[in-house]
Coordinates of C-alpha atoms in Angstrom, one line a residue:
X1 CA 0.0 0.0 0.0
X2 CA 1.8 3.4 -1.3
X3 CA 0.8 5.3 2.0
X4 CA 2.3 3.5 4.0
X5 CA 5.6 3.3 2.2
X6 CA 7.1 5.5 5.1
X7 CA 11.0 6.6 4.6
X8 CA 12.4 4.6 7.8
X9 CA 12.5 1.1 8.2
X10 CA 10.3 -0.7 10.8
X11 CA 11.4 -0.3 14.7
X12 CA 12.6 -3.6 15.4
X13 CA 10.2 -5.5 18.4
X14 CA 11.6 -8.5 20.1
X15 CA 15.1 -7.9 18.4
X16 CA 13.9 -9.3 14.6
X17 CA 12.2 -8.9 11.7
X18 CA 9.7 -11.4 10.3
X19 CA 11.7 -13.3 7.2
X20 CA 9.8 -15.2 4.4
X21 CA 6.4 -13.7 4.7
X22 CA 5.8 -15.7 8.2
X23 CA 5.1 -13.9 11.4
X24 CA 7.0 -14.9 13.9
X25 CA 4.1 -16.9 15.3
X26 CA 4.7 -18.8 12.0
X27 CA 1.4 -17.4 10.3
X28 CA 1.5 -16.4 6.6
X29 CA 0.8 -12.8 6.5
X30 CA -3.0 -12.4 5.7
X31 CA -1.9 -8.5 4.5
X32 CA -3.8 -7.8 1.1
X33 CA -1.8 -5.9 -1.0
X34 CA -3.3 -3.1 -2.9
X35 CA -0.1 -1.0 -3.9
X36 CA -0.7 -2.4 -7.7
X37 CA -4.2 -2.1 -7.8
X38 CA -4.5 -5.9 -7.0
X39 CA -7.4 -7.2 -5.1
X40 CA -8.9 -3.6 -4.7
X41 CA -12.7 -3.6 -3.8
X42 CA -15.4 -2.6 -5.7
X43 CA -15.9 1.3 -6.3
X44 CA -20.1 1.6 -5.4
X45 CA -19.5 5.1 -7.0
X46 CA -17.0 5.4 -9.5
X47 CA -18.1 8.9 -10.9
X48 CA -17.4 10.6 -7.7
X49 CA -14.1 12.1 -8.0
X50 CA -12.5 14.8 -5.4
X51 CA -13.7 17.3 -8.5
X52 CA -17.4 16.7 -8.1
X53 CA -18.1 15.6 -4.8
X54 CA -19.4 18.3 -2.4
X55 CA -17.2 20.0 0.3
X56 CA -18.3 17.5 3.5
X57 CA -18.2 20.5 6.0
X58 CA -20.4 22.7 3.6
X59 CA -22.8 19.7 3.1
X60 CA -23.2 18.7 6.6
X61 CA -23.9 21.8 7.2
X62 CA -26.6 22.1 4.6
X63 CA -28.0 18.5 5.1
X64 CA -26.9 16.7 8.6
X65 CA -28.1 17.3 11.6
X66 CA -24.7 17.3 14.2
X67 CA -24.7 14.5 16.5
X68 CA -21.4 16.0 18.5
X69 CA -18.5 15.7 15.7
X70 CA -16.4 17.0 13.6
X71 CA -16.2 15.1 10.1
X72 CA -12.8 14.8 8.6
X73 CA -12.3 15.8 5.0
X74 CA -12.1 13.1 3.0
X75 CA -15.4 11.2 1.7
X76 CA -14.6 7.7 2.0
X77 CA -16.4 5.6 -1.0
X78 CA -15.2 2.0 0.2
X79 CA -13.3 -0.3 2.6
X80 CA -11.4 -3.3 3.3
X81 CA -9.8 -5.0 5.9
X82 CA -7.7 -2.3 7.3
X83 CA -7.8 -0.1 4.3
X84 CA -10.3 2.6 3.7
X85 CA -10.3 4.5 0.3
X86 CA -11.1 8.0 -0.9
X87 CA -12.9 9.1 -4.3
X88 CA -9.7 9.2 -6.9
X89 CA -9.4 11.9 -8.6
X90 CA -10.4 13.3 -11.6
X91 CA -8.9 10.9 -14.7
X92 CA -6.7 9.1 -12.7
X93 CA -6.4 5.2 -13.9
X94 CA -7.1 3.8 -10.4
X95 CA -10.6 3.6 -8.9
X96 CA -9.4 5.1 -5.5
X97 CA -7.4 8.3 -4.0
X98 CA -5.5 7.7 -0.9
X99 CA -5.9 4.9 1.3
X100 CA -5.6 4.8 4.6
X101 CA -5.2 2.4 7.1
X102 CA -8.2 1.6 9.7
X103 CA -6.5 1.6 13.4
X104 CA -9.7 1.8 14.7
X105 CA -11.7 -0.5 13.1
X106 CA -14.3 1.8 12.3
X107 CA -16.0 2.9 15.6
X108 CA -14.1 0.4 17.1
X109 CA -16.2 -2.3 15.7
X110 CA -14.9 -4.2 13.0
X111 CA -13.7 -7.2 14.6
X112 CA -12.3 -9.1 11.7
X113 CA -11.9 -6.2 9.4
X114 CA -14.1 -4.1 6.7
X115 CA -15.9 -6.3 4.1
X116 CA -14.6 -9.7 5.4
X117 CA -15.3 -11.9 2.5
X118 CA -17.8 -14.6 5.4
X119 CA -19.3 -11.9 6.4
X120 CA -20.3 -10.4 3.6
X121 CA -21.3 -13.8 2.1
X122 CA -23.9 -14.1 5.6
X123 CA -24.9 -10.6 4.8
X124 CA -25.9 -11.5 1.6
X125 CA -27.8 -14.3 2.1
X126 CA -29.6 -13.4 5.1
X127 CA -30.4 -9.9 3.3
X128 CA -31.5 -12.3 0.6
X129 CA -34.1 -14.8 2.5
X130 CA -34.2 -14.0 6.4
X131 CA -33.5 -10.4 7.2
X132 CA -36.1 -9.1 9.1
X133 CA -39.4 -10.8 11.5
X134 CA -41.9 -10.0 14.1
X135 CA -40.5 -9.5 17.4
X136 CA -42.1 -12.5 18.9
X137 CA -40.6 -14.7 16.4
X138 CA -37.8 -16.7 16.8
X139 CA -34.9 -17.9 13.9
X140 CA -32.2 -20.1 13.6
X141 CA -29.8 -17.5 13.8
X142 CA -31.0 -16.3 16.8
X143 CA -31.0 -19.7 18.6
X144 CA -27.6 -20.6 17.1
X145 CA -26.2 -17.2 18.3
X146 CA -27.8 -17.5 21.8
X147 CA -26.0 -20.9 22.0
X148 CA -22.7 -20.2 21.1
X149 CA -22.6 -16.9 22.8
X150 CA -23.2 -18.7 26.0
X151 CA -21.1 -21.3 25.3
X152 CA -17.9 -19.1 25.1
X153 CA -18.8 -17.5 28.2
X154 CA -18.7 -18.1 32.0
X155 CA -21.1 -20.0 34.1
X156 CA -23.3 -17.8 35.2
X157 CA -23.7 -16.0 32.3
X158 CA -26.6 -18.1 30.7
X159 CA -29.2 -16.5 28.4
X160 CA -29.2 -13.8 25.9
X161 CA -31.3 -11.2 24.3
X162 CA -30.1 -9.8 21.0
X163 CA -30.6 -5.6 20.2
X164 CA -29.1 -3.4 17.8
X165 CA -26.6 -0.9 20.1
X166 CA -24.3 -0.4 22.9
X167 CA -26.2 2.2 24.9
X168 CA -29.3 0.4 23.9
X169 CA -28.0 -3.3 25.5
X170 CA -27.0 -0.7 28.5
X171 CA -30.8 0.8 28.6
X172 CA -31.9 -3.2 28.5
X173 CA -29.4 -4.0 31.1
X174 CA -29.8 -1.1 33.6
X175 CA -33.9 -1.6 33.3
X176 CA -33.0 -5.0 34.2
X177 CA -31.4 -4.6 37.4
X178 CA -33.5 -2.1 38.6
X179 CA -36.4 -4.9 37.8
X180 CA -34.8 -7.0 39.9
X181 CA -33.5 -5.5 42.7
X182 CA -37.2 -3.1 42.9
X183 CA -34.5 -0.4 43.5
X184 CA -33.2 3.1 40.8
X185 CA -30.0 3.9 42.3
X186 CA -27.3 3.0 39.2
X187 CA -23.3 4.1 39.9
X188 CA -21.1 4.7 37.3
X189 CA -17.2 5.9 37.0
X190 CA -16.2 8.9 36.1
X191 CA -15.3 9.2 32.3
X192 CA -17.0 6.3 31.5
X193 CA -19.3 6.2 28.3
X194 CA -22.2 3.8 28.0
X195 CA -24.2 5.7 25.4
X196 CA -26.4 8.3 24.9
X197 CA -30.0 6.8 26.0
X198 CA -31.5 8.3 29.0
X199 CA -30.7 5.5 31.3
X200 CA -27.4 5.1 30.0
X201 CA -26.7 8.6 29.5
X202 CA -27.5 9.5 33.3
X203 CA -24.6 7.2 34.6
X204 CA -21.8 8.3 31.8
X205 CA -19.4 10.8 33.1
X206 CA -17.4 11.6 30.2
X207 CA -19.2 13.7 28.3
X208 CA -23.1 14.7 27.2
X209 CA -24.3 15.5 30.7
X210 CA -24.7 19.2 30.4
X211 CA -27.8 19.0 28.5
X212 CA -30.1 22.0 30.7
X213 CA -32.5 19.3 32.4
X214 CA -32.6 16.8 34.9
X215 CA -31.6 13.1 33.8
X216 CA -32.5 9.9 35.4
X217 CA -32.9 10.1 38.9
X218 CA -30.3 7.9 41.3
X219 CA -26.9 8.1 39.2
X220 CA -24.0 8.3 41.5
X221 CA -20.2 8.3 40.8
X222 CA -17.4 6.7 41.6
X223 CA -13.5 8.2 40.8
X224 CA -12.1 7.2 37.9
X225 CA -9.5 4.7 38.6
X226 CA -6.9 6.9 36.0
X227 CA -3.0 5.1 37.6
X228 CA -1.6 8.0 35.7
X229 CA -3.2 11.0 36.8
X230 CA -4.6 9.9 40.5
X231 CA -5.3 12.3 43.1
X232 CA -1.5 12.7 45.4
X233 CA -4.2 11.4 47.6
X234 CA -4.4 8.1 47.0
X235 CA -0.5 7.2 46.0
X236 CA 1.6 5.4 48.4
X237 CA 5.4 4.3 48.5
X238 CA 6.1 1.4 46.8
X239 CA 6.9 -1.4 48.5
X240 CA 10.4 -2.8 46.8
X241 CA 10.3 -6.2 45.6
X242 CA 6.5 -6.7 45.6
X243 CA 4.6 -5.9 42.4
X244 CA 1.5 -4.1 43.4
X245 CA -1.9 -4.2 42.1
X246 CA -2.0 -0.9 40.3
X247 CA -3.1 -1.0 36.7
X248 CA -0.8 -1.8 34.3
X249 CA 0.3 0.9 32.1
X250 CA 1.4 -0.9 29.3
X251 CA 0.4 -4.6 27.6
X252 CA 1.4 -7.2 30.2
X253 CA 4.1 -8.3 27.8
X254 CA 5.7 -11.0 30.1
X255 CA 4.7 -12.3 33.8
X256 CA 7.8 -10.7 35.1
X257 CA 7.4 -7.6 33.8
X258 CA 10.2 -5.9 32.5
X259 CA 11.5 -2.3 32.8
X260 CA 9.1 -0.6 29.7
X261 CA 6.0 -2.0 31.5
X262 CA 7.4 0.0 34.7
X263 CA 7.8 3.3 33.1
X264 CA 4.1 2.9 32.2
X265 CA 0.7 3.9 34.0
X266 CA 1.0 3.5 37.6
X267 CA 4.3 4.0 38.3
X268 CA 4.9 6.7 35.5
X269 CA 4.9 10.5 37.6
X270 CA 7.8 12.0 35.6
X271 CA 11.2 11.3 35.3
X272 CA 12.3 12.5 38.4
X273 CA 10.2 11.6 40.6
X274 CA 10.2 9.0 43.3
X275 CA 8.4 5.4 42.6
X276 CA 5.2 5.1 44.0
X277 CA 2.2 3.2 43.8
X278 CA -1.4 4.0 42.7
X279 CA -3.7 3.3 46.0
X280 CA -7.1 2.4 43.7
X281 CA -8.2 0.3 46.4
X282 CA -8.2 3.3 49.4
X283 CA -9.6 5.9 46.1
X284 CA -12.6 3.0 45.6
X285 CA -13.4 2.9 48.9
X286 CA -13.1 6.6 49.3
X287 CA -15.5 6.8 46.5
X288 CA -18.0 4.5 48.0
X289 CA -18.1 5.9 51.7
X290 CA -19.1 9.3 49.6
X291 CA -21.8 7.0 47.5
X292 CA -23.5 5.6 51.1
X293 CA -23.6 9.2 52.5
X294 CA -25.6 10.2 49.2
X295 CA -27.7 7.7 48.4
X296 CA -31.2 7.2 49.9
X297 CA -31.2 3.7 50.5
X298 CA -32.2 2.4 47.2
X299 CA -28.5 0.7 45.4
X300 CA -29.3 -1.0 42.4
X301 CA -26.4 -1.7 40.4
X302 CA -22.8 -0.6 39.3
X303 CA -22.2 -0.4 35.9
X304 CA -18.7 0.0 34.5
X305 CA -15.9 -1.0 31.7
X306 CA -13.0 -3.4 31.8
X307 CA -10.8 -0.1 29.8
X308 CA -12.6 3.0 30.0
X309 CA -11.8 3.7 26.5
X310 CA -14.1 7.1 26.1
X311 CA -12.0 8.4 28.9
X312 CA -8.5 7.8 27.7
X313 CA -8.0 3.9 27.2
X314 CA -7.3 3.5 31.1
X315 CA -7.3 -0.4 32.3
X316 CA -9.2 -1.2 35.2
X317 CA -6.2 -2.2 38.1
X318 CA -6.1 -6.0 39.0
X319 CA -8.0 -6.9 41.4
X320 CA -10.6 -3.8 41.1
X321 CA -13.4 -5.8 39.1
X322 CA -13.1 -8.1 42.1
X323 CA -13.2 -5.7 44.8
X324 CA -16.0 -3.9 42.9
X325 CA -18.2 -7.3 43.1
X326 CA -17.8 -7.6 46.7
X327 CA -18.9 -3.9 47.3
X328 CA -21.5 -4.6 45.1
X329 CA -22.8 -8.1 47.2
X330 CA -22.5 -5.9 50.5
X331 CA -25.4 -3.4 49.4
X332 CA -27.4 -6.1 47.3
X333 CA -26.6 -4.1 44.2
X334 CA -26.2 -5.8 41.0
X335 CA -22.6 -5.3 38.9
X336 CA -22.6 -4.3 35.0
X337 CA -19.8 -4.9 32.7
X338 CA -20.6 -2.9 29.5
X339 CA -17.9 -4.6 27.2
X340 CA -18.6 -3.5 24.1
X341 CA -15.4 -2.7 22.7
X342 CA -13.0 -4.8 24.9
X343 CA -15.7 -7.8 23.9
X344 CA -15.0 -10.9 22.0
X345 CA -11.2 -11.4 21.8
X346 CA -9.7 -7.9 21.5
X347 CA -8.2 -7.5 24.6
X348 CA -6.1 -11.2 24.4
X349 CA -9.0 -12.5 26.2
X350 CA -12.9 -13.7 24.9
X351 CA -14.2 -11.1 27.6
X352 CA -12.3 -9.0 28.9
X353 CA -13.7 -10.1 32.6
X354 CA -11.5 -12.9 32.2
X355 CA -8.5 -11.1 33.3
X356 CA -10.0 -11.2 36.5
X357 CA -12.2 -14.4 36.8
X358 CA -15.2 -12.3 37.8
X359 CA -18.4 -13.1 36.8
X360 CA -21.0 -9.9 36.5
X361 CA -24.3 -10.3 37.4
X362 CA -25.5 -8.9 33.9
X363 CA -22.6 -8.7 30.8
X364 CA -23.7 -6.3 27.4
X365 CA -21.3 -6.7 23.9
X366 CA -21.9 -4.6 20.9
X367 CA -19.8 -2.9 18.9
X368 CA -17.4 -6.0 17.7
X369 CA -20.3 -8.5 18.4
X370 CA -21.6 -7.4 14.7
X371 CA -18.6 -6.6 13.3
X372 CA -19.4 -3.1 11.9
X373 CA -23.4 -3.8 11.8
X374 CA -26.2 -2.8 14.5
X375 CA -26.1 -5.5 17.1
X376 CA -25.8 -5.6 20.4
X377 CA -26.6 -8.5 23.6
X378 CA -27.6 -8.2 27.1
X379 CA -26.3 -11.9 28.9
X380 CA -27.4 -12.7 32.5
X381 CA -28.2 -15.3 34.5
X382 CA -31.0 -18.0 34.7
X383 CA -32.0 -16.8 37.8
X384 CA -31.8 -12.9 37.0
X385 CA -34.1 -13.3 34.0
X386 CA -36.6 -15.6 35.8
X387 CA -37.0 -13.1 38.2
X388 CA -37.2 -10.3 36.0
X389 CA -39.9 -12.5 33.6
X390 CA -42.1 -13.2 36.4
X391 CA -41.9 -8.5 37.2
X392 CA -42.9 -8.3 34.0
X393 CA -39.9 -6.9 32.7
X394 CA -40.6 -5.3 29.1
X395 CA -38.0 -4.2 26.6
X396 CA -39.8 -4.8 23.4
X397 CA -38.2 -3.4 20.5
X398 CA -38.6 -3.2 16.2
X399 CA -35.1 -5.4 16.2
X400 CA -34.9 -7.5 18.9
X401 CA -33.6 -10.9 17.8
X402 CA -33.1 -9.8 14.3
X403 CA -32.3 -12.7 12.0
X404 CA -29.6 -11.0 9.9
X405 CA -27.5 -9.3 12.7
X406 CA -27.8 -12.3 14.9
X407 CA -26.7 -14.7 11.8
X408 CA -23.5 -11.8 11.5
X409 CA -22.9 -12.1 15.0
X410 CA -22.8 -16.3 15.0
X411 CA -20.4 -16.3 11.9
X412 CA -18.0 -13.5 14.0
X413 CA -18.1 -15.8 16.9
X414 CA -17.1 -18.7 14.7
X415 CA -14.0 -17.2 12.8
X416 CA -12.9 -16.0 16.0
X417 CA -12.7 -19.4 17.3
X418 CA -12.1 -21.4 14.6
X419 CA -9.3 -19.2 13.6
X420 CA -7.8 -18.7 17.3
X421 CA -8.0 -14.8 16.9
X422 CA -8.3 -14.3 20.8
X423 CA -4.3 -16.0 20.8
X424 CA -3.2 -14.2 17.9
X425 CA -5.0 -10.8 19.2
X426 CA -3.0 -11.3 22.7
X427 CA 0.4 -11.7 20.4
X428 CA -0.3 -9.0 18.1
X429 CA -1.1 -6.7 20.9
X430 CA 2.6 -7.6 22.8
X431 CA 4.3 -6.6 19.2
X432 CA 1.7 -3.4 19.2
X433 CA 2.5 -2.2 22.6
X434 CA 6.5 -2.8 22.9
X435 CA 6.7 -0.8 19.5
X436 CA 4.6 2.1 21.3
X437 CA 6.8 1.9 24.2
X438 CA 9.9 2.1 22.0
X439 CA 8.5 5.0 20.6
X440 CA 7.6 6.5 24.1
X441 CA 11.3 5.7 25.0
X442 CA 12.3 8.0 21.7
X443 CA 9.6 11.3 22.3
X444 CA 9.1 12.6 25.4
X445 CA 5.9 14.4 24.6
X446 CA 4.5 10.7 25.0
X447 CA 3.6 10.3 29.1
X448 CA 1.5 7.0 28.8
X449 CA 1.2 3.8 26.9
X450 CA -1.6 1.9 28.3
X451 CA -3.8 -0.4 27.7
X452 CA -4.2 -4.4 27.3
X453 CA -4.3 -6.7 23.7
X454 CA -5.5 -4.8 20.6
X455 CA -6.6 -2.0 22.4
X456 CA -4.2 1.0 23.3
X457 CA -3.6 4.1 24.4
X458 CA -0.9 7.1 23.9
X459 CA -1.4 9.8 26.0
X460 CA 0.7 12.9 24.6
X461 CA 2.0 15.4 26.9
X462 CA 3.8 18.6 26.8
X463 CA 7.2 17.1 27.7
X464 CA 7.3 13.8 30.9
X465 CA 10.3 14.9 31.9
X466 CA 9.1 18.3 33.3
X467 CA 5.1 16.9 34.2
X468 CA 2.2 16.0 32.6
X469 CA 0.6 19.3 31.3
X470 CA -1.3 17.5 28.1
X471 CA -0.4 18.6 24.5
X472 CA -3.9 18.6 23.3
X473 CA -2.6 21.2 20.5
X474 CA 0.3 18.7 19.7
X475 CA -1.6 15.8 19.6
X476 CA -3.7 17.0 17.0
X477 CA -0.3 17.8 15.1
X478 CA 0.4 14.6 15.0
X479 CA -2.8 12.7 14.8
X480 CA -3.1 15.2 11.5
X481 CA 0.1 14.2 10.6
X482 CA 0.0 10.4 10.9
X483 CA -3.4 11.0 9.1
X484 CA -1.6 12.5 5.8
X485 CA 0.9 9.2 6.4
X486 CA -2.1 6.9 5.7
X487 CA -2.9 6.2 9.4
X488 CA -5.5 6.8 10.9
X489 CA -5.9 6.6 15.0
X490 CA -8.1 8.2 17.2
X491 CA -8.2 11.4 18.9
X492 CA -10.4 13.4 21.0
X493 CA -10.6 16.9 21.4
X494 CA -12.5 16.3 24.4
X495 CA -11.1 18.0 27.8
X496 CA -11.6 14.8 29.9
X497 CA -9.7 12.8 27.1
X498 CA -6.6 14.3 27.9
X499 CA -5.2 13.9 24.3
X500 CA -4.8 10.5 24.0
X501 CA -4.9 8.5 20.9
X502 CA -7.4 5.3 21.2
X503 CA -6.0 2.5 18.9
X504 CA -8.0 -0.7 18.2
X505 CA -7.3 -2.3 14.9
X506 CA -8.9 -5.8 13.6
X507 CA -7.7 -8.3 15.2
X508 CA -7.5 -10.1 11.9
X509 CA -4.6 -7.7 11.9
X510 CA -1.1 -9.8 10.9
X511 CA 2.5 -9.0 12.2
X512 CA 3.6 -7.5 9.2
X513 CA 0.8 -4.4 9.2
X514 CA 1.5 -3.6 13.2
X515 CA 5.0 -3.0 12.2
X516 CA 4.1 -1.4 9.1
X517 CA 1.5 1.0 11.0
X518 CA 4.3 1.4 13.9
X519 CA 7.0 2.7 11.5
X520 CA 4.3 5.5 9.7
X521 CA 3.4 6.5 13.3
X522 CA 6.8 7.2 13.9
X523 CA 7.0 8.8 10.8
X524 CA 4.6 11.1 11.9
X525 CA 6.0 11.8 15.6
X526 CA 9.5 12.3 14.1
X527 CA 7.9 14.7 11.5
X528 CA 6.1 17.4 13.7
X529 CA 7.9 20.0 15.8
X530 CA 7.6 19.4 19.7
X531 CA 7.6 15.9 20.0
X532 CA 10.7 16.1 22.0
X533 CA 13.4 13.3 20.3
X534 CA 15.6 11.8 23.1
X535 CA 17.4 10.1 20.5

């Protein structure tokens, strides 16, 4: 792929590069190459050219209602695995512009990559002979997708309903528990994001909550558990020769942990500065002591995710998810893990609740469930949904159980296992996150690298040796700039972000393409002013 034909080599991870077209894994790179027009997708509309198609800003501004964005300039006419591709332009022999590669899989949803060719295929037929029924009908895709879904997932996680979005599976989820428990007091973490439904909205506390009017009544907060930037509060010496239980800043790339995963998250306060240790456990506890003295005796349920991703791609520390059950079984509140982008393999793990060995009470997916398209679940327990059956508990929707979606969401659950994508994700993402930590050893603009699998997170600051004042400006330097390279990450503007970039390709991705996207992202850090070289 020309864009990605960057001027340096590859950084080197693990000491090698990958020889013969193997990974060093031993899988034959999956990469499709489109630098000689090979294998390029289907143009849907070949006579838009960068000539005729409108200005997007001037259009959307004409035509679009604005949901809370900015849109970026290009118009993007197709996609492809990791490649997205603009309209060509005028009289050039190839269908396509630029491409660019995807390294966030969409809206962090395309699991296996844009247009896989089984997906598409299921898509087809489905769209072709079972696509759409009567909510009180039942289809084989839905009762192969409830089986299989339950069947990758803990004990205790039993039965399924299938919807169409994340906050929606968190509006079925929340209505759940307060069916249940017969209480309305839901707590969430601050800058979390679980949507932007009513229920869903009212316990979010990264953005959308200054809307003028009240929200749901009985949403509560807990801190943030952010090892990076905790309150001076909650830090405490670190205890030499004992590994702590702060979250990891970095992908756990070995059990012993080596000397990058120290500089990272928890232990990460500036050069200078004296090791410490994130507290989380005194901050939670902090955090519910101020929850008791608020509430008015009506603790429903906790809802929160495994990496608050909306907020900055922060890990939940070891040994929180736990503690957060127990808290939870103290005041008979149910617990909530909204999953829907750490869901189904990403994070080196089938659910990211693995880490831990909890078990929620209630678990939602979305996002990579479908694979790009509208579908969502809400999993719970027999007991849970007895209950909540015999209080009537409605949440009838136009989509519920769809046969197309769920039939999508079967076949992603398949390849996924069949092809051993939650292994290969957990490898990909050690070969990801040492190349990010090599380039955090290179710029010191970068304070952070966090995160766990294929999911991660740079946070960019205005120089770690001297604090961690965020370069929002800078970051948008270079996220503009790797953007230009071909490579596109995420980053938001957002004040609670804190100018981090979110990066969550397929994890179809192969070896070859991490190092490929590492060595354009370096490319762009080593191209803007600021970044602060060390070397």
């Amino acid at each position: 792929m020309s864009s990605l034909q960057a001027s340096i080599g590859p950084l080197l991870v693990n000491g090698s590069e990958p020889e013969d077209g193997k990974t060093q894994d031993g899988r034959a790179d999956q990469k499709r190459d489109f630098s000689n027009g090979n294998n390029l997708p289907t143009n849907l509309y070949p006579s838009i050219t960068t000539s005729n198609h409108p200005n997007v800003d001037q259009f959307a501004s004409s035509h679009l209602i604005n949901y809370g964005t900015t849109f970026l300039p290009d118009l993007i006419v197709s996609a492809s695995h990791l490649s997205l591709f603009t309209a060509p332009s005028p009289g050039s022999s190839s269908p396509y512009g630029r491409a660019i590669t995807d390294w966030t899989s969409g809206q962090m949803s395309s699991l296996l990559g844009h247009s896989h060719p089984e997906i598409v295929s299921v898509i087809s037929s489905h769209a072709s002979s079972l696509d759409h029924l009567f909510s009180g009908m039942l289809s084989p895709p839905v009762l192969n997708l409830a089986k299989r879904l339950t069947s990758v997932l803990p004990d205790g996680l039993d039965r399924a309903m299938f919807l169409s979005t994340g906050g929606e599976s968190n509006e079925a989820a929340i209505k759940m528990a307060k069916t249940y428990t017969g209480k309305f007091e839901v707590v969430g973490l601050g800058a979390s994001w679980h949507g932007v439904t009513a229920q869903a909205n009212s316990v979010q506390y990264h953005a959308g909550r200054r809307v003028g009017w009240p929200l749901m009544p009985g949403g509560l907060m807990l801190p943030s558990p952010n090892a990076y930037r905790c309150h001076q509060g909650f830090r405490k010496r670190e205890e030499k020769g004992l590994k702590g239980d702060g979250a990891s800043g970095g992908e756990e790339e070995s059990k012993k942990g080596d000397a990058d995963e120290k500089e990272n998250g928890k232990k990460n306060q500036g050069e200078n500065e004296e090791e410490w240790e994130y507290d989380w456990e005194a901050e939670m506890l902090y955090g519910w002591r101020l929850i008791d003295q608020q509430s008015c005796g009506s603790l429903a349920a906790v809802i929160v995710e495994p990496i608050q991703s909306s907020g900055g791609m922060h890990v939940l520390p070891h040994g929180y998810l736990r503690r957060l059950k127990t808290e939870c079984e103290k005041r008979g509140m149910l617990l909530i893990v909204d999953e829907a982008q750490t869901g189904i393999g990403r994070t080196g793990e089938m659910v990211a609740i693995n880490h831990d060995g909890v078990v929620p009470d209630i678990l939602t997916l979305s996002k990579t469930l479908g694979n790009g398209l509208p579908l969502s679940a809400v999993v719970t327990s027999h007991a849970i949904a007895d209950v909540c059956a015999e209080r009537d508990f409605l949440f009838y929707t136009t989509h519920v159980n769809d046969p197309l979606p769920a039939a999508v969401g079967d076949k992603v659950l398949e390849i996924v296992v069949r092809d051993d994508l939650v292994s290969h994700a957990r490898r990909m993402g050690e070969i990801l996150h040492s190349g990010l930590n090599q380039l955090k050893k290179r710029y010191a603009c970068i304070g952070d690298v966090r995160g766990r699998g294929l999911m991660a997170g740079v946070e960019i600051v205005e120089d770690r040796r001297k604090g961690k004042e965020p370069g929002l400006e800078l970051a948008k330097r270079i996220g503009d700039r790797a953007y230009e390279l071909g490579l596109w990450c995420n980053l938001s503007t957002h004040p609670s972000f804190g100018g981090t970039f979110r990066i969550a390709p397929p994890i179809t991705i192969s070896e070859k393409e991490v190092r490929e996207g590492l060595a354009v992202l370096e490319e762009a850090f080593r191209g803007v002013e600021g970044t602060l070289p060390l070397y």
